Short mmCIF file of C-alpha atoms and ligand atoms in Angstrom, two decimals:
data_model
loop_
_atom_site.label_atom_id
_atom_site.label_comp_id
_atom_site.label_asym_id
_atom_site.label_seq_id
_atom_site.Cartn_x
_atom_site.Cartn_y
_atom_site.Cartn_z
CA MET A 118 0.00 0.00 0.00
CA THR A 119 1.27 3.42 -0.86
CA SER A 120 0.08 6.57 0.84
CA ARG A 121 -1.02 9.20 -1.65
CA ILE A 122 0.54 12.58 -2.01
CA VAL A 123 -1.95 15.28 -1.21
CA PRO A 124 -1.05 18.25 -3.40
CA GLY A 125 -1.24 21.70 -1.91
CA ARG A 126 -0.84 20.33 1.62
CA PRO A 127 2.55 20.60 3.36
CA ASN A 128 4.15 18.90 0.34
CA GLY A 129 4.33 22.14 -1.61
CA PRO A 130 6.12 24.16 1.08
CA VAL A 131 8.42 21.18 1.74
CA THR A 132 9.60 21.18 -1.89
CA GLY A 133 10.12 24.94 -1.79
CA ILE A 134 12.26 24.72 1.33
CA ALA A 135 14.21 21.69 0.07
CA ALA A 136 14.92 23.34 -3.28
CA GLY A 137 15.80 26.66 -1.63
CA VAL A 138 18.16 25.10 0.92
CA LEU A 139 19.87 23.18 -1.90
CA GLY A 140 20.26 26.34 -3.98
CA LEU A 141 21.55 28.37 -1.05
CA GLY A 142 23.94 25.62 0.06
CA VAL A 143 25.37 25.39 -3.45
CA ALA A 144 25.69 29.19 -3.65
CA GLU A 145 27.40 29.41 -0.23
CA LEU A 146 29.85 26.64 -1.07
CA ILE A 147 30.80 28.10 -4.46
CA ALA A 148 31.14 31.58 -2.94
CA ALA A 149 33.39 30.19 -0.20
CA LEU A 150 35.58 28.25 -2.65
CA ALA A 151 35.85 31.26 -4.98
CA ARG A 152 36.61 33.65 -2.08
CA GLY A 153 33.47 35.58 -2.92
CA THR A 154 31.07 37.25 -0.50
CA SER A 155 28.61 34.92 1.22
CA PRO A 156 25.12 35.61 -0.24
CA LEU A 157 23.48 34.85 3.12
CA LEU A 158 25.77 37.14 5.16
CA ALA A 159 25.47 39.90 2.54
CA LEU A 160 21.70 39.76 2.97
CA GLY A 161 22.10 39.92 6.76
CA ASP A 162 24.38 42.96 6.45
CA ARG A 163 21.86 44.79 4.27
CA VAL A 164 19.19 44.03 6.84
CA ILE A 165 21.44 45.56 9.56
CA ASP A 166 21.98 48.66 7.40
CA LEU A 167 18.28 49.09 6.72
CA THR A 168 17.03 48.25 10.22
CA PRO A 169 15.53 51.32 11.89
CA ARG A 170 17.51 52.63 14.83
CA TRP A 171 14.92 51.86 17.53
CA LEU A 172 14.71 48.25 16.41
CA LYS A 173 18.50 47.90 16.27
CA GLU A 174 18.83 49.31 19.77
CA ALA A 175 16.09 47.03 21.04
CA ALA A 176 17.86 44.07 19.42
CA VAL A 177 21.27 44.95 20.84
CA SER A 178 19.88 45.45 24.34
CA ALA A 179 17.67 42.37 24.17
CA PHE A 180 20.29 40.06 22.73
CA GLY A 181 23.55 41.74 23.66
CA THR A 182 26.37 40.30 21.64
CA ALA A 183 24.03 37.52 20.46
CA ASP A 184 22.33 40.09 18.22
CA LYS A 185 24.12 38.71 15.16
CA PRO A 186 23.09 35.05 15.51
CA VAL A 187 19.56 36.26 16.29
CA LEU A 188 19.54 38.48 13.22
CA LEU A 189 20.85 35.68 11.02
CA ALA A 190 18.25 33.29 12.41
CA SER A 191 15.48 35.82 11.69
CA VAL A 192 16.69 36.32 8.11
CA ALA A 193 16.85 32.51 7.71
CA LEU A 194 13.33 32.08 9.12
CA VAL A 195 11.78 34.69 6.82
CA THR A 196 13.64 33.13 3.88
CA LEU A 197 12.31 29.66 4.79
CA VAL A 198 8.73 30.97 4.94
CA LEU A 199 9.09 32.64 1.54
CA LEU A 200 10.62 29.44 0.10
CA GLY A 201 7.63 27.53 1.47
CA VAL A 202 5.30 29.93 -0.32
CA ALA A 203 7.32 29.49 -3.54
CA GLY A 204 6.92 25.71 -3.19
CA ALA A 205 3.16 25.94 -2.63
CA LEU A 206 2.84 28.12 -5.73
CA ALA A 207 5.03 25.79 -7.80
CA VAL A 208 2.71 22.83 -7.27
CA ARG A 209 0.08 24.46 -9.50
CA ARG A 210 2.19 26.91 -11.47
CA PRO A 211 5.90 26.02 -11.67
CA ALA A 212 6.61 29.32 -13.42
CA LEU A 213 5.18 31.24 -10.47
CA GLY A 214 7.34 29.32 -8.00
CA ALA A 215 10.43 29.89 -10.13
CA ALA A 216 9.58 33.58 -10.43
CA MET A 217 9.37 33.85 -6.65
CA LEU A 218 12.84 32.26 -6.26
CA LEU A 219 14.17 34.69 -8.88
CA LEU A 220 12.69 37.57 -6.90
CA LEU A 221 14.39 36.38 -3.70
CA GLY A 222 17.60 36.03 -5.69
CA ALA A 223 17.27 39.58 -7.02
CA VAL A 224 16.99 40.94 -3.45
CA ASP A 225 20.17 39.07 -2.55
CA VAL A 226 21.97 40.35 -5.67
CA ALA A 227 21.14 43.88 -4.53
CA ALA A 228 22.62 43.04 -1.11
CA LEU A 229 25.77 41.62 -2.72
CA LEU A 230 26.17 44.73 -4.88
CA ALA A 231 26.23 46.80 -1.68
CA ASP A 232 29.10 44.78 -0.18
CA ARG A 233 32.09 47.09 0.14
CA ALA A 234 34.34 44.81 2.09
CA GLY A 235 34.57 41.59 0.08
CA ASN A 236 34.10 40.27 -3.44
CA GLY A 237 30.41 40.80 -4.20
CA THR A 238 30.77 39.93 -7.90
CA ARG A 239 31.94 36.40 -7.14
CA GLY A 240 29.12 36.14 -4.62
CA ILE A 241 26.65 37.05 -7.38
CA VAL A 242 28.06 34.44 -9.77
CA ALA A 243 27.76 31.82 -6.98
CA LEU A 244 24.21 32.94 -6.26
CA VAL A 245 23.16 32.69 -9.92
CA ILE A 246 24.46 29.11 -10.10
CA GLY A 247 22.68 28.30 -6.81
CA LEU A 248 19.46 29.83 -8.17
CA ALA A 249 19.63 27.69 -11.32
CA VAL A 250 20.12 24.56 -9.20
CA GLY A 251 17.33 25.59 -6.82
CA ILE A 252 14.81 26.33 -9.57
CA THR A 253 15.59 23.04 -11.33
CA ALA A 254 15.12 21.17 -8.05
CA LEU A 255 11.84 23.00 -7.42
CA VAL A 256 10.41 22.09 -10.82
CA LEU A 257 11.56 18.45 -10.57
CA LEU A 258 10.38 17.95 -6.99
CA THR A 259 6.94 19.43 -7.61
CA ARG A 260 6.35 17.40 -10.80
CA PRO A 261 4.96 14.29 -9.07
CA LEU A 262 2.74 16.59 -7.00
CA ARG A 263 1.32 18.13 -10.14
CA GLU A 264 0.81 14.72 -11.72
CA ALA A 265 -0.90 13.41 -8.59
CA ASP A 266 -3.06 16.52 -8.65
CA ALA A 267 -4.13 15.69 -12.22
CA THR A 268 -4.99 12.06 -11.37
CA PRO A 269 -8.34 11.17 -9.77
CA ALA A 270 -7.98 10.71 -6.01
CA GLU A 271 -8.92 7.02 -6.07
CA ALA A 272 -6.31 6.07 -8.68
CA GLU A 273 -2.87 4.81 -7.77
CA ALA A 274 -0.05 7.33 -8.03
CA PRO A 275 0.83 7.27 -11.75
CA ASP A 276 4.45 6.23 -11.45
CA GLY A 277 4.35 4.86 -7.96
CA PHE A 278 6.06 7.98 -6.64
CA ASP A 279 4.51 7.73 -3.19
CA ARG A 280 4.64 10.02 -0.21
CA ARG A 281 7.53 8.23 1.42
CA ARG A 282 9.67 8.37 -1.69
CA PHE A 283 8.77 12.01 -2.09
CA LEU A 284 9.75 12.83 1.48
CA VAL A 285 13.02 10.91 1.16
CA ALA A 286 13.82 12.85 -2.01
CA ALA A 287 12.98 16.17 -0.33
CA ALA A 288 15.04 15.28 2.75
CA ALA A 289 17.99 14.21 0.61
CA VAL A 290 17.89 17.47 -1.36
CA THR A 291 17.74 19.47 1.89
CA ALA A 292 20.63 17.47 3.35
CA VAL A 293 22.81 18.12 0.28
CA GLY A 294 22.05 21.84 0.60
CA ALA A 295 22.85 21.84 4.31
CA ALA A 296 26.08 19.95 3.62
CA GLY A 297 27.01 22.71 1.14
CA GLY A 298 26.42 25.31 3.84
CA VAL A 299 28.53 23.42 6.36
CA GLY A 300 31.22 22.94 3.71
CA ALA A 301 31.24 26.69 3.07
CA LYS A 302 31.75 27.35 6.77
CA VAL A 303 34.63 24.86 6.94
CA VAL A 304 36.31 26.35 3.87
CA THR A 305 36.15 29.96 5.18
CA GLY A 306 37.04 28.92 8.72
CA ARG A 307 40.23 27.18 7.57
CA ARG A 308 41.38 30.09 5.49
CA HIS A 309 44.25 32.03 6.97
CA PRO A 310 45.02 35.64 6.22
CA ALA A 311 46.57 35.69 2.76
CA THR A 312 49.92 36.79 4.12
CA LYS A 313 51.38 35.62 7.40
CA VAL A 314 52.79 38.36 9.54
CA ALA A 315 55.43 38.36 12.22
CA ILE A 316 55.34 40.93 15.00
CA PRO A 317 58.82 42.41 15.64
CA ALA A 318 59.94 43.01 19.22
CA ALA A 319 58.66 46.21 20.79
CA VAL A 320 61.21 48.97 21.55
CA SER A 321 59.05 49.67 24.58
CA PRO A 322 57.65 46.42 26.00
CA ALA A 323 54.78 46.47 28.50
CA ALA A 324 55.92 46.82 32.09
CA PRO A 325 55.87 43.50 33.95
CA LEU A 326 52.55 42.98 35.72
CA PRO A 327 53.01 44.27 39.29
CA ALA A 328 52.73 41.64 42.02
CA GLY A 329 49.21 41.66 43.42
CA ALA A 330 47.63 43.12 40.26
CA GLU A 331 46.02 39.75 39.54
CA LEU A 332 43.91 38.31 42.36
CA ARG A 333 43.31 34.67 41.62
CA ILE A 334 39.77 34.09 42.76
CA ASP A 335 37.45 31.54 41.18
CA GLY A 336 34.69 33.31 39.29
CA LEU A 337 36.40 36.72 39.29
CA THR A 338 37.14 38.16 35.82
CA PRO A 339 40.85 37.62 35.06
CA HIS A 340 42.97 40.78 34.79
CA LEU A 341 43.91 39.96 31.20
CA THR A 342 41.18 38.87 28.77
CA SER A 343 42.07 36.16 26.26
CA VAL A 344 41.44 36.99 22.60
CA GLU A 345 38.87 34.20 22.57
CA ASP A 346 36.88 35.74 25.46
CA PHE A 347 37.26 39.31 24.25
CA TYR A 348 33.91 40.93 23.48
CA ARG A 349 33.28 41.80 19.86
CA ILE A 350 31.20 44.70 18.61
CA ASP A 351 31.00 45.98 15.04
CA ILE A 352 28.51 46.89 12.38
CA ALA A 353 29.46 44.04 10.07
CA LEU A 354 28.45 40.40 9.69
CA LEU A 355 31.04 40.24 6.97
CA THR A 356 34.31 41.20 8.61
CA PRO A 357 36.58 42.73 5.99
CA ARG A 358 39.42 40.53 4.80
CA VAL A 359 42.38 42.79 4.29
CA ASP A 360 45.51 41.37 2.71
CA VAL A 361 48.63 42.89 4.29
CA ALA A 362 50.36 42.80 0.92
CA ASP A 363 47.84 45.36 -0.39
CA TYR A 364 47.47 47.22 2.90
CA ARG A 365 47.70 51.01 2.74
CA LEU A 366 47.05 53.55 5.48
CA LYS A 367 46.45 57.10 4.25
CA ILE A 368 47.09 60.03 6.58
CA HIS A 369 45.76 63.24 5.06
CA GLY A 370 43.51 66.26 5.59
CA LEU A 371 44.83 69.17 7.66
CA VAL A 372 48.47 68.07 7.38
CA ASP A 373 51.64 69.51 5.89
CA ASN A 374 52.34 66.44 3.77
CA PRO A 375 49.94 63.56 3.26
CA VAL A 376 51.52 60.19 3.99
CA GLU A 377 50.69 56.71 2.77
CA LEU A 378 52.09 53.79 4.76
CA THR A 379 52.27 50.11 3.88
CA TYR A 380 52.09 47.42 6.53
CA ALA A 381 55.88 47.02 6.23
CA ASP A 382 56.35 50.78 6.75
CA LEU A 383 54.24 50.58 9.91
CA VAL A 384 55.96 47.63 11.54
CA ALA A 385 59.34 49.20 10.77
CA MET A 386 58.44 52.09 13.11
CA PRO A 387 59.12 51.83 16.86
CA LEU A 388 56.60 49.46 18.43
CA TYR A 389 55.04 49.99 21.85
CA GLU A 390 53.39 47.33 23.93
CA ARG A 391 50.76 48.43 26.46
CA ARG A 392 47.94 46.93 28.49
CA VAL A 393 44.73 48.87 27.84
CA THR A 394 41.15 48.08 28.88
CA ILE A 395 38.72 48.95 26.09
CA CYS A 396 34.99 49.23 26.60
CA CYS A 397 31.87 49.60 24.47
CA VAL A 398 29.55 52.56 25.00
CA SER A 399 26.70 50.02 24.72
CA ASN A 400 27.90 48.26 27.85
CA GLU A 401 25.03 48.24 30.34
CA VAL A 402 25.82 48.68 34.03
CA GLY A 403 27.06 45.24 35.07
CA GLY A 404 27.61 44.25 31.42
CA ASP A 405 30.49 42.41 29.81
CA LEU A 406 31.26 44.51 26.73
CA ILE A 407 34.67 45.33 28.17
CA GLY A 408 38.05 43.61 28.04
CA ASN A 409 41.68 44.14 28.93
CA ALA A 410 44.46 43.14 26.55
CA THR A 411 48.11 43.74 25.76
CA TRP A 412 48.24 45.69 22.52
CA THR A 413 51.35 46.14 20.36
CA GLY A 414 51.58 48.88 17.79
CA VAL A 415 52.86 52.18 16.53
CA ARG A 416 52.04 55.34 18.47
CA ILE A 417 49.47 57.38 16.59
CA ARG A 418 51.31 60.58 17.50
CA ASP A 419 54.45 59.26 15.76
CA VAL A 420 52.46 58.65 12.58
CA LEU A 421 50.76 62.06 12.81
CA LYS A 422 54.14 63.72 13.32
CA ARG A 423 55.32 62.30 10.00
CA ALA A 424 52.43 64.05 8.27
CA GLY A 425 52.70 67.29 10.29
CA VAL A 426 49.43 68.38 11.85
CA ASP A 427 47.90 71.79 11.08
CA PRO A 428 47.20 73.68 14.35
CA ARG A 429 43.59 74.35 13.26
CA ALA A 430 42.75 70.62 13.53
CA ASP A 431 40.93 69.25 16.60
CA ALA A 432 39.88 65.78 15.41
CA VAL A 433 40.92 62.71 13.48
CA LYS A 434 38.29 60.97 11.39
CA SER A 435 39.29 57.35 10.89
CA THR A 436 37.77 54.89 8.45
CA GLY A 437 37.59 51.10 8.60
CA ALA A 438 37.46 48.77 5.61
CA ASP A 439 33.84 47.99 6.58
CA GLY A 440 32.98 51.61 5.77
CA ILE A 441 32.60 52.86 9.34
CA THR A 442 33.82 56.36 10.22
CA ILE A 443 34.95 57.23 13.73
CA GLY A 444 35.81 60.68 15.13
CA THR A 445 38.48 60.98 17.84
CA PRO A 446 39.69 64.14 19.59
CA LEU A 447 43.16 64.99 18.28
CA GLU A 448 44.19 65.72 21.86
CA ALA A 449 43.63 62.12 22.99
CA LEU A 450 45.91 60.97 20.18
CA THR A 451 48.73 63.43 20.91
CA ASP A 452 48.62 64.29 24.64
CA GLY A 453 51.16 61.68 25.66
CA ARG A 454 48.87 58.74 26.41
CA ASP A 455 49.65 55.54 24.53
CA ALA A 456 47.19 55.79 21.66
CA LEU A 457 48.22 53.02 19.28
CA LEU A 458 47.78 51.74 15.78
CA ALA A 459 47.76 48.19 17.10
CA ILE A 460 48.90 45.22 15.04
CA ALA A 461 48.89 42.62 17.82
CA GLN A 462 46.64 41.61 20.71
CA ASN A 463 48.16 39.57 23.53
CA GLY A 464 51.32 39.06 21.49
CA GLU A 465 49.67 37.59 18.40
CA PRO A 466 48.71 39.35 15.15
CA LEU A 467 45.17 40.73 15.41
CA THR A 468 42.44 38.28 14.52
CA GLN A 469 39.95 38.95 11.75
CA ASP A 470 37.23 39.77 14.30
CA HIS A 471 39.36 42.26 16.18
CA GLY A 472 40.56 44.26 13.20
CA PHE A 473 43.38 42.52 11.31
CA PRO A 474 45.75 43.88 10.19
CA VAL A 475 45.65 47.30 11.94
CA ARG A 476 43.27 48.86 14.46
CA MET A 477 43.27 51.84 16.79
CA VAL A 478 43.37 51.55 20.60
CA VAL A 479 43.06 54.76 22.63
CA PRO A 480 43.09 54.65 26.44
CA GLY A 481 40.14 56.41 28.06
CA LEU A 482 37.68 56.53 25.15
CA TYR A 483 34.78 54.24 24.32
CA GLY A 484 35.35 52.02 21.29
CA TYR A 485 32.86 53.81 19.03
CA VAL A 486 34.97 57.02 19.15
CA SER A 487 38.43 55.48 19.09
CA ALA A 488 38.96 51.78 18.43
CA THR A 489 38.64 51.65 14.62
CA LYS A 490 39.25 48.12 13.34
CA TRP A 491 40.49 47.27 9.81
CA LEU A 492 41.83 50.82 9.76
CA THR A 493 42.50 52.26 6.28
CA ASP A 494 42.35 56.03 6.58
CA LEU A 495 43.18 58.82 9.04
CA GLU A 496 41.90 62.25 8.11
CA VAL A 497 43.10 65.10 10.29
CA THR A 498 40.14 67.47 10.47
CA ARG A 499 37.76 69.46 12.69
CA PHE A 500 34.72 68.13 14.58
CA ASP A 501 32.70 70.95 12.97
CA ASP A 502 33.44 69.60 9.51
CA PHE A 503 32.23 65.98 9.62
CA ARG A 504 29.84 63.55 11.26
CA ALA A 505 30.94 60.03 12.17
CA TYR A 506 28.86 56.88 11.64
CA TRP A 507 27.46 56.71 15.20
CA THR A 508 27.13 60.48 15.66
CA ASP A 509 24.75 60.33 12.72
CA ARG A 510 22.70 57.76 14.63
CA GLY A 511 22.08 59.65 17.83
CA TRP A 512 25.28 58.95 19.78
CA SER A 513 27.46 61.68 21.22
CA ALA A 514 30.44 62.92 19.19
CA GLN A 515 32.65 62.72 22.30
CA GLY A 516 32.88 59.53 24.33
CA PRO A 517 35.19 59.51 27.35
CA ILE A 518 34.72 56.29 29.36
CA LYS A 519 32.69 56.81 32.54
CA THR A 520 33.88 55.48 35.90
CA GLU A 521 32.09 52.19 36.52
CA CYS A 522 32.44 48.83 38.20
CA ARG A 523 30.96 45.36 38.03
CA ILE A 524 30.15 42.74 40.65
CA ASP A 525 31.25 39.25 39.51
CA LEU A 526 30.89 37.40 42.83
CA PRO A 527 29.05 35.90 44.64
CA GLY A 528 26.52 33.98 42.55
CA ASP A 529 22.75 34.27 43.02
CA ASP A 530 22.59 31.65 45.80
CA VAL A 531 25.14 31.33 48.60
CA MET A 532 25.47 29.68 51.98
CA ALA A 533 25.43 31.83 55.10
CA GLY A 534 28.85 32.73 56.53
CA GLU A 535 31.97 34.59 55.36
CA ARG A 536 31.62 35.12 51.59
CA THR A 537 33.69 36.90 48.96
CA VAL A 538 32.17 39.75 47.00
CA ALA A 539 34.47 40.62 44.07
CA GLY A 540 34.57 42.36 40.74
CA VAL A 541 36.39 44.80 38.49
CA ALA A 542 36.36 48.62 38.40
CA TRP A 543 37.49 50.98 35.67
CA ALA A 544 38.11 54.67 35.02
CA GLN A 545 40.49 54.48 32.06
CA HIS A 546 43.22 57.08 31.89
CA ARG A 547 42.15 58.57 35.22
CA GLY A 548 42.75 55.40 37.25
CA VAL A 549 40.68 53.77 40.00
CA SER A 550 41.52 54.92 43.54
CA LYS A 551 38.80 53.29 45.64
CA VAL A 552 35.87 50.86 45.50
CA GLU A 553 33.11 50.68 48.10
CA VAL A 554 30.42 48.10 48.75
CA ARG A 555 27.13 48.36 50.58
CA ILE A 556 24.67 45.69 51.63
CA ASP A 557 20.92 46.37 51.74
CA ASP A 558 21.38 50.15 51.55
CA GLY A 559 23.64 50.05 54.63
CA PRO A 560 26.78 52.21 54.98
CA TRP A 561 29.37 52.18 52.20
CA GLN A 562 32.33 50.04 53.22
CA PRO A 563 35.77 49.98 51.56
CA ALA A 564 36.66 47.04 49.31
CA THR A 565 40.25 45.81 48.95
CA LEU A 566 41.80 46.79 45.62
CA ALA A 567 44.25 44.72 43.61
CA THR A 568 47.55 46.51 42.96
CA GLU A 569 47.19 49.07 40.18
CA ASP A 570 48.52 47.83 36.84
CA SER A 571 48.17 51.20 35.10
CA ILE A 572 45.61 53.99 35.00
CA ASP A 573 44.58 52.66 31.57
CA THR A 574 43.51 49.25 32.86
CA TRP A 575 40.72 48.05 35.08
CA ARG A 576 41.35 46.97 38.66
CA GLN A 577 40.04 43.91 40.48
CA TRP A 578 38.55 44.32 43.96
CA THR A 579 37.28 42.07 46.76
CA PHE A 580 35.19 42.46 49.87
CA ARG A 581 34.59 40.05 52.80
CA TRP A 582 30.89 39.74 53.51
CA ASP A 583 29.36 38.07 56.51
CA ALA A 584 26.29 36.70 54.74
CA THR A 585 23.22 36.12 56.89
CA GLU A 586 20.17 34.11 55.82
CA GLY A 587 17.63 35.81 53.62
CA GLU A 588 17.65 37.92 50.46
CA HIS A 589 20.26 40.67 50.22
CA ARG A 590 21.06 43.46 47.80
CA ILE A 591 24.74 44.14 47.12
CA GLN A 592 25.87 47.36 45.44
CA ALA A 593 29.29 48.73 44.54
CA ARG A 594 30.76 52.03 43.42
CA ALA A 595 34.19 53.09 42.17
CA TYR A 596 36.14 56.33 42.55
CA ASP A 597 38.63 57.65 40.03
CA ARG A 598 41.98 59.16 41.01
CA THR A 599 40.54 62.66 40.97
CA GLY A 600 38.46 61.51 43.97
CA VAL A 601 35.13 61.57 42.15
CA PRO A 602 32.86 58.56 42.75
CA GLN A 603 30.83 57.10 39.91
CA THR A 604 27.36 58.58 39.80
CA ALA A 605 24.29 56.91 41.29
CA ASP A 606 22.18 58.44 38.52
CA GLU A 607 20.92 55.77 36.18
CA ALA A 608 21.53 56.68 32.55
CA PRO A 609 20.89 54.49 29.50
CA VAL A 610 23.70 53.60 27.10
CA VAL A 611 22.54 56.19 24.54
CA PRO A 612 23.98 58.78 23.88
CA ASP A 613 27.29 58.48 25.75
CA GLY A 614 27.36 55.47 28.10
CA ALA A 615 25.32 53.93 30.94
CA THR A 616 25.71 54.97 34.59
CA GLY A 617 24.39 53.79 37.96
CA TYR A 618 25.51 51.40 40.66
CA PRO A 619 25.84 47.72 39.73
CA THR A 620 23.44 45.75 41.90
CA ARG A 621 23.26 42.05 42.73
CA VAL A 622 20.42 40.40 44.60
CA VAL A 623 21.60 37.28 46.45
CA THR A 624 19.65 34.60 48.30
CA VAL A 625 21.53 33.32 51.32
CA GLY A 626 20.43 29.90 52.62
N1 LIG B 156 35.81 49.10 11.56
C1 LIG B 156 35.11 49.09 12.72
N2 LIG B 156 35.76 49.37 13.86
C2 LIG B 156 35.08 49.36 15.04
C3 LIG B 156 33.71 49.10 15.09
C4 LIG B 156 33.05 48.80 13.86
O1 LIG B 156 31.83 48.55 13.80
N3 LIG B 156 33.78 48.80 12.70
N4 LIG B 156 33.06 49.10 16.29
C5 LIG B 156 33.68 49.87 17.38
C6 LIG B 156 33.09 49.60 18.68
S1 LIG B 156 31.54 50.22 18.96
C7 LIG B 156 33.79 48.97 19.68
S2 LIG B 156 33.17 48.89 21.24
C8 LIG B 156 35.09 48.34 19.43
C9 LIG B 156 35.05 46.87 19.79
O2 LIG B 156 36.27 46.26 19.51
P1 LIG B 156 36.37 44.68 19.64
O3 LIG B 156 35.30 44.10 18.77
O4 LIG B 156 37.75 44.31 19.21
O5 LIG B 156 36.14 44.37 21.10
O6 LIG B 156 35.46 48.44 18.08
C10 LIG B 156 35.18 49.67 17.47
N5 LIG B 156 35.78 49.66 16.17
MO1 LIG B 157 31.12 50.02 21.06
#
């Protein structure tokens, strides 16, 4: 006995999805092999660009750094629904189904054309091949459905193509498509930067870490963040792939003589190695969009000196290969702090995600006004004469990091008795001088600070707490070296960084 296919029921959408997944998998694999832009990621990037600000902010605050996987999943879900519709249409009218796939393809071609960072043309070629495969699969898979539709319900399926065989075929097609997608991921994941780089020794290595700067307490954030654990924030799903052989950094604008430096020119300059804690302006109170690393690079003031800065300038507008523009006060780049064009993080060349081959790191300023990754251009200018990417989207043009702290310990449930409260505090380029803790709105009590590493890095702190049974509210506040405590006023992340005391509610049993 064979079960009959019922046309127009879930079979139609199933064929659409199977054919679409096959087409997309083929396109992704070819794009990966040809070093072209991924059609799926290009679509995701266009969606990011076109997402209204309120929605983007809601997404970032709701999902934090998971906003990208969530966005990709949403794009995938909408695509699957539309593919299902294409399949349902194709059961009756194959041309209509094919037309719908072509329409989806056209939207993706538009997205690929907008890709500035990679090779959109190769992505388009891959997509066209994937589309041809997908449309062929759609027409072939829906054929038995059409034939069944044309046969009286009581009759046997004309060629014995029963429901099980149909489902096996659809599953196989989907699996091949998925395998293509996985293959694409493997191919791009294995790919190393086109040119290997070696980081020469720094003329000015980082000072050894002072004894006592690293408190080793289970559950407390380590003083140095590994590259793997380092938060990542940028506007791109497609991180630009910059080949060091073609790398050029232009320094121009209000300068005596514009300069263009290759990667080799840069690494031939004196290298400085410094520990600097960088932080995102979108970091909520208590959030983890902050990390401390050892950065190696050229001092920005040395590079600017080569170009000769016009005294009328008060800003540097930097550009990343992803198209972002960032405005930094000239003063922060020249006032003697260690503002770097970094080429290494924790002793290794920068990773793709963190800005390979060259990024900026400026102590004391939030990332969106200073930490340009995939840096390609420095324009010496005036704040009055330009607007940076985020300033155009409601964020402040100036972004000094606000004094803040975070409570890492204890967890939500603890046993009564002597417990450790611990965390990190930061006030980059001013330095942390004191941290205080209070329990249940009691008096502020001093915490013990780890030895200061530098004023540009965060500082761990601990506090002994005699925990009694019940629910308790722990709060902390940090002071910078000027003696000013962080404010109790609660401010949102927009326009220039969140404030307020970090709070932890703990149940003691
Ligand atoms: N090219 C480029 N650079 C960028 C960004 C970006 O979107 N594109 N984001 C900035 C922001 S908002 C922050 S907080 C830091 C984050 O650096 P990380 O991802 O290495 O932690 O990079 C900055 N540099
Ligand atoms: Mo940021």
